[in-house]
Short mmCIF file of C-alpha atoms in Angstrom, two decimals:
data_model
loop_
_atom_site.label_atom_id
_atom_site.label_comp_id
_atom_site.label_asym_id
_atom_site.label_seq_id
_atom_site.Cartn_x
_atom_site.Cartn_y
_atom_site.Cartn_z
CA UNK A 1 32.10 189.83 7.78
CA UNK A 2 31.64 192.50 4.87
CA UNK A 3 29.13 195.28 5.80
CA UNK A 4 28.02 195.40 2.48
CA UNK A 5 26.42 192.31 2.81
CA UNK A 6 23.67 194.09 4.56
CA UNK A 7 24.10 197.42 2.39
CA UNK A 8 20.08 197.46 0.21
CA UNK A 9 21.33 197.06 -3.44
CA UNK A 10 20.65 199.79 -5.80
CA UNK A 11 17.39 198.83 -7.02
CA UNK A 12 15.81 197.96 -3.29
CA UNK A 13 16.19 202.14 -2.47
CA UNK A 14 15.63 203.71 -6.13
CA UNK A 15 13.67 200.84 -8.39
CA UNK A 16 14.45 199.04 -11.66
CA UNK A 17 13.62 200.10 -14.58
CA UNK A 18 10.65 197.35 -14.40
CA UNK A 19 9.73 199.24 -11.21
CA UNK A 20 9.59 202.55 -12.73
CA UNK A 21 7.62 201.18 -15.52
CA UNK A 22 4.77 199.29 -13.41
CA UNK A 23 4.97 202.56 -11.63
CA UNK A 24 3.52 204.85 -14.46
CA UNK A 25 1.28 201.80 -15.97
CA UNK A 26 -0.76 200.94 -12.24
CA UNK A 27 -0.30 204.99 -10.76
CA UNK A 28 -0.25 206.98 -14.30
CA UNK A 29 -1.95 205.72 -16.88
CA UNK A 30 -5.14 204.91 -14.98
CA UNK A 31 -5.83 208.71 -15.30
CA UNK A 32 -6.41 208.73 -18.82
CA UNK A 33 -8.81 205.66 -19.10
CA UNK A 34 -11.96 205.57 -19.58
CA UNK A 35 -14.67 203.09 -18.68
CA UNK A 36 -17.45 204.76 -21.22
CA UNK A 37 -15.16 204.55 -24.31
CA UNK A 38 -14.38 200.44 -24.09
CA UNK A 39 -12.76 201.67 -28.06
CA UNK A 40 -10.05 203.70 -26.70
CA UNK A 41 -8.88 201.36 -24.02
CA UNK A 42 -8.84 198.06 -26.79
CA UNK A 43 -6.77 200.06 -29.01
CA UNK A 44 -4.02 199.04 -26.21
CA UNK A 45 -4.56 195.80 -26.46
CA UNK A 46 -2.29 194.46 -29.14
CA UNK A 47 0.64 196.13 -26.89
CA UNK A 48 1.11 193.00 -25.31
CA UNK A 49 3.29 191.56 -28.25
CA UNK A 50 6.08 193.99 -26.79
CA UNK A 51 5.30 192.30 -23.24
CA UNK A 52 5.52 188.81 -25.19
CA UNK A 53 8.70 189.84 -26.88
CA UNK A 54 10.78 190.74 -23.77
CA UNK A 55 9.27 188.13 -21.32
CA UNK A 56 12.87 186.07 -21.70
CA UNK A 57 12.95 183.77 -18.41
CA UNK A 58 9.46 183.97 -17.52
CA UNK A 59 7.97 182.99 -20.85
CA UNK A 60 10.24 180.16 -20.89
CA UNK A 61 8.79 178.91 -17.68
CA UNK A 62 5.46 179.01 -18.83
CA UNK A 63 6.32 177.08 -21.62
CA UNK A 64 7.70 174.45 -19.45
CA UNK A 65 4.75 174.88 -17.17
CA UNK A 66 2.72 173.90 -19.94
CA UNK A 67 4.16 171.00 -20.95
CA UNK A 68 4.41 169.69 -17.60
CA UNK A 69 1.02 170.06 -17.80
CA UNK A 70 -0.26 169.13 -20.82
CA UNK A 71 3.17 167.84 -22.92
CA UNK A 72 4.23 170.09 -26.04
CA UNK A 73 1.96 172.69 -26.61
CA UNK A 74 2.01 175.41 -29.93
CA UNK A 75 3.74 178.25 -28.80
CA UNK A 76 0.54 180.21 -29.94
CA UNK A 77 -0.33 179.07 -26.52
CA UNK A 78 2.23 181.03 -24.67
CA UNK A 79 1.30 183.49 -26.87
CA UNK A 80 -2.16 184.26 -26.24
CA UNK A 81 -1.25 183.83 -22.56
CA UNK A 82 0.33 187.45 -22.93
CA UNK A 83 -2.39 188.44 -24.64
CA UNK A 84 -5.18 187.58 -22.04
CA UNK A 85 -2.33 189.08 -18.69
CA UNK A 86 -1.77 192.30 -20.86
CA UNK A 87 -5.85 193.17 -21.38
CA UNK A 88 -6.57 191.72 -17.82
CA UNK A 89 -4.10 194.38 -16.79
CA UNK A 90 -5.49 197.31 -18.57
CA UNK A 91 -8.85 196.60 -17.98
CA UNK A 92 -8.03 196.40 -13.94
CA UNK A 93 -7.36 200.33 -13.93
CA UNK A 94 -10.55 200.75 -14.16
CA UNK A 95 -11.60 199.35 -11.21
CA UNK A 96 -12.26 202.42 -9.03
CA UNK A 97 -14.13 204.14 -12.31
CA UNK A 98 -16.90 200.80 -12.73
CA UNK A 99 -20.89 201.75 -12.03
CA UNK A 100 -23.69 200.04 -11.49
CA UNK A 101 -24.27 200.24 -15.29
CA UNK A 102 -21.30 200.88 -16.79
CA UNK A 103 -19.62 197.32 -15.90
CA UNK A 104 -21.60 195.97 -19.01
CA UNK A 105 -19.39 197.35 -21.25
CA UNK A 106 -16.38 194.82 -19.96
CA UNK A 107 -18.57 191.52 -18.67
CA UNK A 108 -21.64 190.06 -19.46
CA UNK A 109 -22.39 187.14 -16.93
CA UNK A 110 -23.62 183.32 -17.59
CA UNK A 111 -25.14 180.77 -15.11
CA UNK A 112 -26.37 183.37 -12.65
CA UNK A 113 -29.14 180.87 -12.27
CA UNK A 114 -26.88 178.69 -10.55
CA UNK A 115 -26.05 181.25 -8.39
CA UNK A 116 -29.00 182.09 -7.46
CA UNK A 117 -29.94 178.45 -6.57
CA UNK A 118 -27.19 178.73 -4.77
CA UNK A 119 -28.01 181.57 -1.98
CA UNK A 120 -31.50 180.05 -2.30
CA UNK A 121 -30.39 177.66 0.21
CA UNK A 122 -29.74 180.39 2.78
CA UNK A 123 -26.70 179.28 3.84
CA UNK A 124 -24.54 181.73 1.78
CA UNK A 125 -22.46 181.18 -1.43
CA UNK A 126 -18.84 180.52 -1.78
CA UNK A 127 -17.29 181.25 -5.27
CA UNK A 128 -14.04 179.56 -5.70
CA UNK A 129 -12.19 180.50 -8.77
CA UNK A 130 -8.90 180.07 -10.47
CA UNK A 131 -6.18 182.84 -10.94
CA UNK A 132 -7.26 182.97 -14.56
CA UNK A 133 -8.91 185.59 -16.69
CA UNK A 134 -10.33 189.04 -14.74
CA UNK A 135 -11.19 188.01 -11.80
CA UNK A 136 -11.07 191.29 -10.13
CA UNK A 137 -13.89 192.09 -12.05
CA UNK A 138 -16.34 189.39 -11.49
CA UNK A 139 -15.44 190.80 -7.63
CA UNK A 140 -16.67 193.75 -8.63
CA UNK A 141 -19.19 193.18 -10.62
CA UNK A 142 -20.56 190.58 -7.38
CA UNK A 143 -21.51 194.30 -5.49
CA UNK A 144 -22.46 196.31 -8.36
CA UNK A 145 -25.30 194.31 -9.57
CA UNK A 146 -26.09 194.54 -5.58
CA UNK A 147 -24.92 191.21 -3.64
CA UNK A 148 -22.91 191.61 -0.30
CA UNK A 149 -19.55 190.11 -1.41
CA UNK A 150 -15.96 189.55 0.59
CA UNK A 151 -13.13 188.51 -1.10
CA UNK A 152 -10.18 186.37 1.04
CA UNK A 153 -6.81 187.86 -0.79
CA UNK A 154 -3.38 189.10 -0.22
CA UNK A 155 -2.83 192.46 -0.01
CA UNK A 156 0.25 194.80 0.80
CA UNK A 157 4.12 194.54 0.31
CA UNK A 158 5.49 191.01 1.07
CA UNK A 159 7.00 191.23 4.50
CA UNK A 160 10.35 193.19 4.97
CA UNK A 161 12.26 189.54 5.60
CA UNK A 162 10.66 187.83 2.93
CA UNK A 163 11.27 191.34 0.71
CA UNK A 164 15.09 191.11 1.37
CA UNK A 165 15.49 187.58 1.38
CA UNK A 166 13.80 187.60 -2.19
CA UNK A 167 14.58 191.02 -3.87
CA UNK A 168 14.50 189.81 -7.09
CA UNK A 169 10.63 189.11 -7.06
CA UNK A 170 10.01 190.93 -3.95
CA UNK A 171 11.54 193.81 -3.74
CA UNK A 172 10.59 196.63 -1.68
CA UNK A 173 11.06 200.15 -3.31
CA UNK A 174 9.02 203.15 -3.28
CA UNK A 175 7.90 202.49 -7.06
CA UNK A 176 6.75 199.29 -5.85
CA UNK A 177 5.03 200.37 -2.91
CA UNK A 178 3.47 203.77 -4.75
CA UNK A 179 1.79 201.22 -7.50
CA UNK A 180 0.49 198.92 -4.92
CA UNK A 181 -1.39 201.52 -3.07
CA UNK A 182 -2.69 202.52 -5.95
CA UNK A 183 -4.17 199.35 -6.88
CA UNK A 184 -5.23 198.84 -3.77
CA UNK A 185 -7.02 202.31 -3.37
CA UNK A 186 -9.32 201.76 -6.78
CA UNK A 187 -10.02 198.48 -5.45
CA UNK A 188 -11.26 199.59 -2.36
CA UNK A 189 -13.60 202.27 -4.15
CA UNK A 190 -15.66 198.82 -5.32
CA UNK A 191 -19.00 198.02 -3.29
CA UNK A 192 -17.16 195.10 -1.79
CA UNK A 193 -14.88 194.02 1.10
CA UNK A 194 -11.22 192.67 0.97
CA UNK A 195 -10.22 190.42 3.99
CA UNK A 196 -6.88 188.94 4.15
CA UNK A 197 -4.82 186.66 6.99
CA UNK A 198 -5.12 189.63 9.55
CA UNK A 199 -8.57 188.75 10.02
CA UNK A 200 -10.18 186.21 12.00
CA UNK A 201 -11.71 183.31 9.56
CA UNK A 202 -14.93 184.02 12.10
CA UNK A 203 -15.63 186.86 9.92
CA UNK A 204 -15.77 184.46 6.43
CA UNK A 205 -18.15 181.99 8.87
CA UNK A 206 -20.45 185.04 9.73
CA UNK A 207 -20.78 186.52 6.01
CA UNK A 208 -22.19 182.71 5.15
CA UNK A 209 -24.39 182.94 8.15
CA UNK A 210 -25.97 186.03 6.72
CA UNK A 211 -26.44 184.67 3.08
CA UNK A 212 -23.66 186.64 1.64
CA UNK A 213 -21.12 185.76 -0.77
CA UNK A 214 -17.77 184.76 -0.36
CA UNK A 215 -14.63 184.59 -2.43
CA UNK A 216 -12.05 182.52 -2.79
CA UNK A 217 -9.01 182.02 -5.02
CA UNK A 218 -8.44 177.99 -4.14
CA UNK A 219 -5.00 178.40 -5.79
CA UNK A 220 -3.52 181.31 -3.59
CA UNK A 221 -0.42 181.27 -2.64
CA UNK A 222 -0.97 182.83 1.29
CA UNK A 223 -2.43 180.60 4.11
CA UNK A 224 -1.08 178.28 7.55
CA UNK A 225 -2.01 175.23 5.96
CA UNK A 226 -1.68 173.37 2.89
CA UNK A 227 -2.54 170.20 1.36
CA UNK A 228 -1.38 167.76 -1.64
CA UNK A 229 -3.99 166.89 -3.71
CA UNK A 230 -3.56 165.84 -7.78
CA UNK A 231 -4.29 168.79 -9.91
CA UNK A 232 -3.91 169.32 -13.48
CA UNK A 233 -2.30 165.78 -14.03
CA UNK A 234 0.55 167.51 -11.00
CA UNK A 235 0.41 166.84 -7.01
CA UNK A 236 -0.22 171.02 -6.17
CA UNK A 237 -0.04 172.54 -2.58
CA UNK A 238 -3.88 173.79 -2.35
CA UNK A 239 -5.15 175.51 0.74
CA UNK A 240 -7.85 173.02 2.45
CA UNK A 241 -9.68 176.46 3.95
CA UNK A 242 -12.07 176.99 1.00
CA UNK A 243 -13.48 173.28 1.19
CA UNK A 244 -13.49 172.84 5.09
CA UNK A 245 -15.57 176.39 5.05
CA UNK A 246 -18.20 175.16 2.73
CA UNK A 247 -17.98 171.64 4.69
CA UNK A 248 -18.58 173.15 8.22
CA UNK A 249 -21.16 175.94 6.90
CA UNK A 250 -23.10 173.71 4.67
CA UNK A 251 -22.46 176.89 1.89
CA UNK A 252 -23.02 175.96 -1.30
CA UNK A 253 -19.65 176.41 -3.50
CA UNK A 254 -19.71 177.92 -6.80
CA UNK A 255 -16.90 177.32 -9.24
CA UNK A 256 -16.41 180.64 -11.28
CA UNK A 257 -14.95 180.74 -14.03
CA UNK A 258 -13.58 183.90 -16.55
CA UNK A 259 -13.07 183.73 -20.35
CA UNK A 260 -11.66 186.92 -21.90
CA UNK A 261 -12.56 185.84 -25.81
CA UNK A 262 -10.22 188.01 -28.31
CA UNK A 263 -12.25 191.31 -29.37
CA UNK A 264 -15.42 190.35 -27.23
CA UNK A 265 -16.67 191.33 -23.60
CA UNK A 266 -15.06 189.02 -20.89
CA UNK A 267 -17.02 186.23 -19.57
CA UNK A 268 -18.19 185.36 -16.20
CA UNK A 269 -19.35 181.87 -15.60
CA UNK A 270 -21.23 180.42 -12.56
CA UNK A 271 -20.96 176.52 -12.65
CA UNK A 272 -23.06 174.12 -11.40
CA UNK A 273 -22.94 174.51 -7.63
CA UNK A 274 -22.14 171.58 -4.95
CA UNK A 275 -22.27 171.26 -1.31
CA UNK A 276 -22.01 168.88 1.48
CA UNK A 277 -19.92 167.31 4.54
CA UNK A 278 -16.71 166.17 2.68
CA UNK A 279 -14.48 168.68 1.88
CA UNK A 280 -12.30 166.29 0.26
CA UNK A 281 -15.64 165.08 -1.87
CA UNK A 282 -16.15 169.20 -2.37
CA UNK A 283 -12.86 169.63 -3.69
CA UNK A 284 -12.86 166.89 -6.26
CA UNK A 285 -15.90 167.64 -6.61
CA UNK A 286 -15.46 171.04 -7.65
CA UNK A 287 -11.58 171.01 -9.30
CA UNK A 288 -12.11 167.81 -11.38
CA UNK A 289 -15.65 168.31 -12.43
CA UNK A 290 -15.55 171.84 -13.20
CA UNK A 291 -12.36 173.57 -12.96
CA UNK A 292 -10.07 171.32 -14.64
CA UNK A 293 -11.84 170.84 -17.75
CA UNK A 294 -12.67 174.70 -18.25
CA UNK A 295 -9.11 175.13 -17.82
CA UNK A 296 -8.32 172.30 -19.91
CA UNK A 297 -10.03 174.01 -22.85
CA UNK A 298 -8.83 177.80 -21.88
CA UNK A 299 -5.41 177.02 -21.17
CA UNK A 300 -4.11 180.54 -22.06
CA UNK A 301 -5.98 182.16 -19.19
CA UNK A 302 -3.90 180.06 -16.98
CA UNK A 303 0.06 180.57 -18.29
CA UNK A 304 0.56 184.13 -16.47
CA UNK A 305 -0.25 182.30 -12.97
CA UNK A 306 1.79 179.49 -13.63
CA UNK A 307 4.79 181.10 -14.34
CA UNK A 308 3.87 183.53 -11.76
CA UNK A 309 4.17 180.57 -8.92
CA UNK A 310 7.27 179.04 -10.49
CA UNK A 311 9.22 182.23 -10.50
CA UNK A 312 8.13 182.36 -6.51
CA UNK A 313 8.88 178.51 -5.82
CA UNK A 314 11.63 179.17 -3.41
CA UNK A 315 9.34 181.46 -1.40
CA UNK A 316 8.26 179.34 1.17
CA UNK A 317 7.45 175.84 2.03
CA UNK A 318 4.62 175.51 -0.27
CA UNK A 319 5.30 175.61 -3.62
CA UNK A 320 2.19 175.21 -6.06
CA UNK A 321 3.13 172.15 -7.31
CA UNK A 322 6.13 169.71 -5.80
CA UNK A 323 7.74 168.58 -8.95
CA UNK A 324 9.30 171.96 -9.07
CA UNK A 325 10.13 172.40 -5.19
CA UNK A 326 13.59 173.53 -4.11
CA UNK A 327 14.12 171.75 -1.27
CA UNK A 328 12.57 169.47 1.11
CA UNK A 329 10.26 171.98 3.15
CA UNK A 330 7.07 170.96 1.37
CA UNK A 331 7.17 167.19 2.75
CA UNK A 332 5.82 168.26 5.91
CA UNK A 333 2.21 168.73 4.25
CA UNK A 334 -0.16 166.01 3.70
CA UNK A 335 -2.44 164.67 0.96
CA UNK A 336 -5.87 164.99 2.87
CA UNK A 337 -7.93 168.42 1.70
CA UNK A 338 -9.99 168.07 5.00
CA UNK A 339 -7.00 167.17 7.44
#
């Protein structure tokens, strides 16, 4: 056998060039921004035509993502897709700098009455959300304007097996590693709280039981179970959790939703709220009467996450969405969101 085979290649011990580059954007640059001058920081903005320009494979997979999705789409589409994952970027190194006032600079919020209405009940709130627009700060924006929020999310380095089995969207290297911590730092500087797998779902239960606020991310990629359900005219892997949650707690679930409009303030968006026993009702409920059409209508927010789980379908044995799977690992889940 040939001991290189188990040699790390270059880039696993020093970095890419990519590496070295997301290094000084997540770790250097945050430095210099500032959250009181919203002009300086959108004078960055139209830098994402030289992301666009040297996207190559991955911009390519959007566009087949798209039409997959919604047959031939303008390429202006793919386009603005960039456009929306560059700002979203820029405006996420500011997380650690946001205030209870200064936030209104980057957000304004719609529909709070429905969240309200929603913790009314008293049996807590659960905001389930697509990975589309800035998400990160409608989580921080949850516990600056004072509600007790916890977010379910990955966080960390992908395991060291998955790392080496997977270098080439995985790898492990301390430019990696430096810019994650970094993120993750500024994050955890917001008025919130992060939970991930390493924590008992208990904890999720007993936020609801105090009236608190959830989040949820229904299209995440990390979980133990998985279920097929029709999404976005696809059959998509989705994680049952967030609808048997709401199901078994009788919380209310909120579908949130983020525009970020060219040269205005992004938009948070609290839908109409739903609840009950059903948590296959509560997730048809919630993807085809609300989340589906926004996206529908905002498909740019939505390319940079697609392409995102297509470049990671060989992953694991749940791929977003089966027309795309590898192999035949993904059989093994059902078509029930409650079973």
């Amino acid at each position: 056998m040939d001991a290189s085979a188990d040699r790390p290649r270059w880039h696993d011990l020093r970095g890419s060039p990519k590496d070295v580059a997301r290094w000084a954007f997540w770790v250097k640059l945050r430095d210099a921004l500032d959250p009181e001058r919203p002009e300086a920081l959108r004078r960055l903005y139209p830098l994402w035509r030289a992301q666009y320009a040297l996207a190559g494979r991955q911009r390519a997979l959007m566009a087949d993502e798209y039409r997959r999705w919604l047959g031939p789409v303008d390429e202006a589409v793919v386009a603005d897709a960039y456009r929306i994952a560059w700002r979203v970027h820029l405006e996420e190194l500011l997380l650690g700098k946001l205030t209870a006032t200064n936030w209104r600079h980057w957000m304004r919020l719609e529909g709070q009455a429905q969240l309200d209405a929603a913790l009314a009940r008293g049996k807590g709130a659960i905001l389930v959300f697509p990975h589309a627009g800035n998400f990160m700060f409608m989580h921080a924006v949850m516990g600056l304007i004072g509600h007790r929020y916890t977010q379910y999310a990955a966080r960390g380095m992908a395991p060291p097996d998955v790392a080496r089995d997977h270098a080439d969207v995985f790898a492990n290297n301390k430019w990696r590693r430096e810019a994650r911590a970094a993120r993750e730092a500024n994050e955890d500087k917001l008025p919130i709280r992060f939970i991930s797998l390493d924590t008992s779902v208990r904890e999720l239960y007993r936020c609801l039981g105090r009236n608190e606020l959830v989040g949820i991310a229904f299209d995440g990629r990390i979980g133990n179970k998985w279920a097929r359900v029709p999404y976005l005219e696809r059959t998509a892997l989705i994680n049952p959790g967030p609808w048997r949650l709401a199901a078994s707690t009788g919380a209310a679930v909120v579908p949130t939703l983020m525009e970020c409009p060219n040269e205005q303030e992004n938009i948070c968006t609290f839908a109409q709220s739903v609840h009950g026993d059903d948590p296959d009702a509560l997730r048809a409920q919630v993807l085809g009467g609300a989340i589906e059409p926004w996206l529908r209508a905002h498909p740019s927010h939505y390319g940079i996450w697609l392409s995102h789980c297509r470049e990671r379908a060989a992953v694991d044995d749940h791929p977003f969405f089966t027309d795309y799977a590898p192999d035949d690992r993904h059989l093994r889940w059902g078509s029930s969101a409650g079973g």
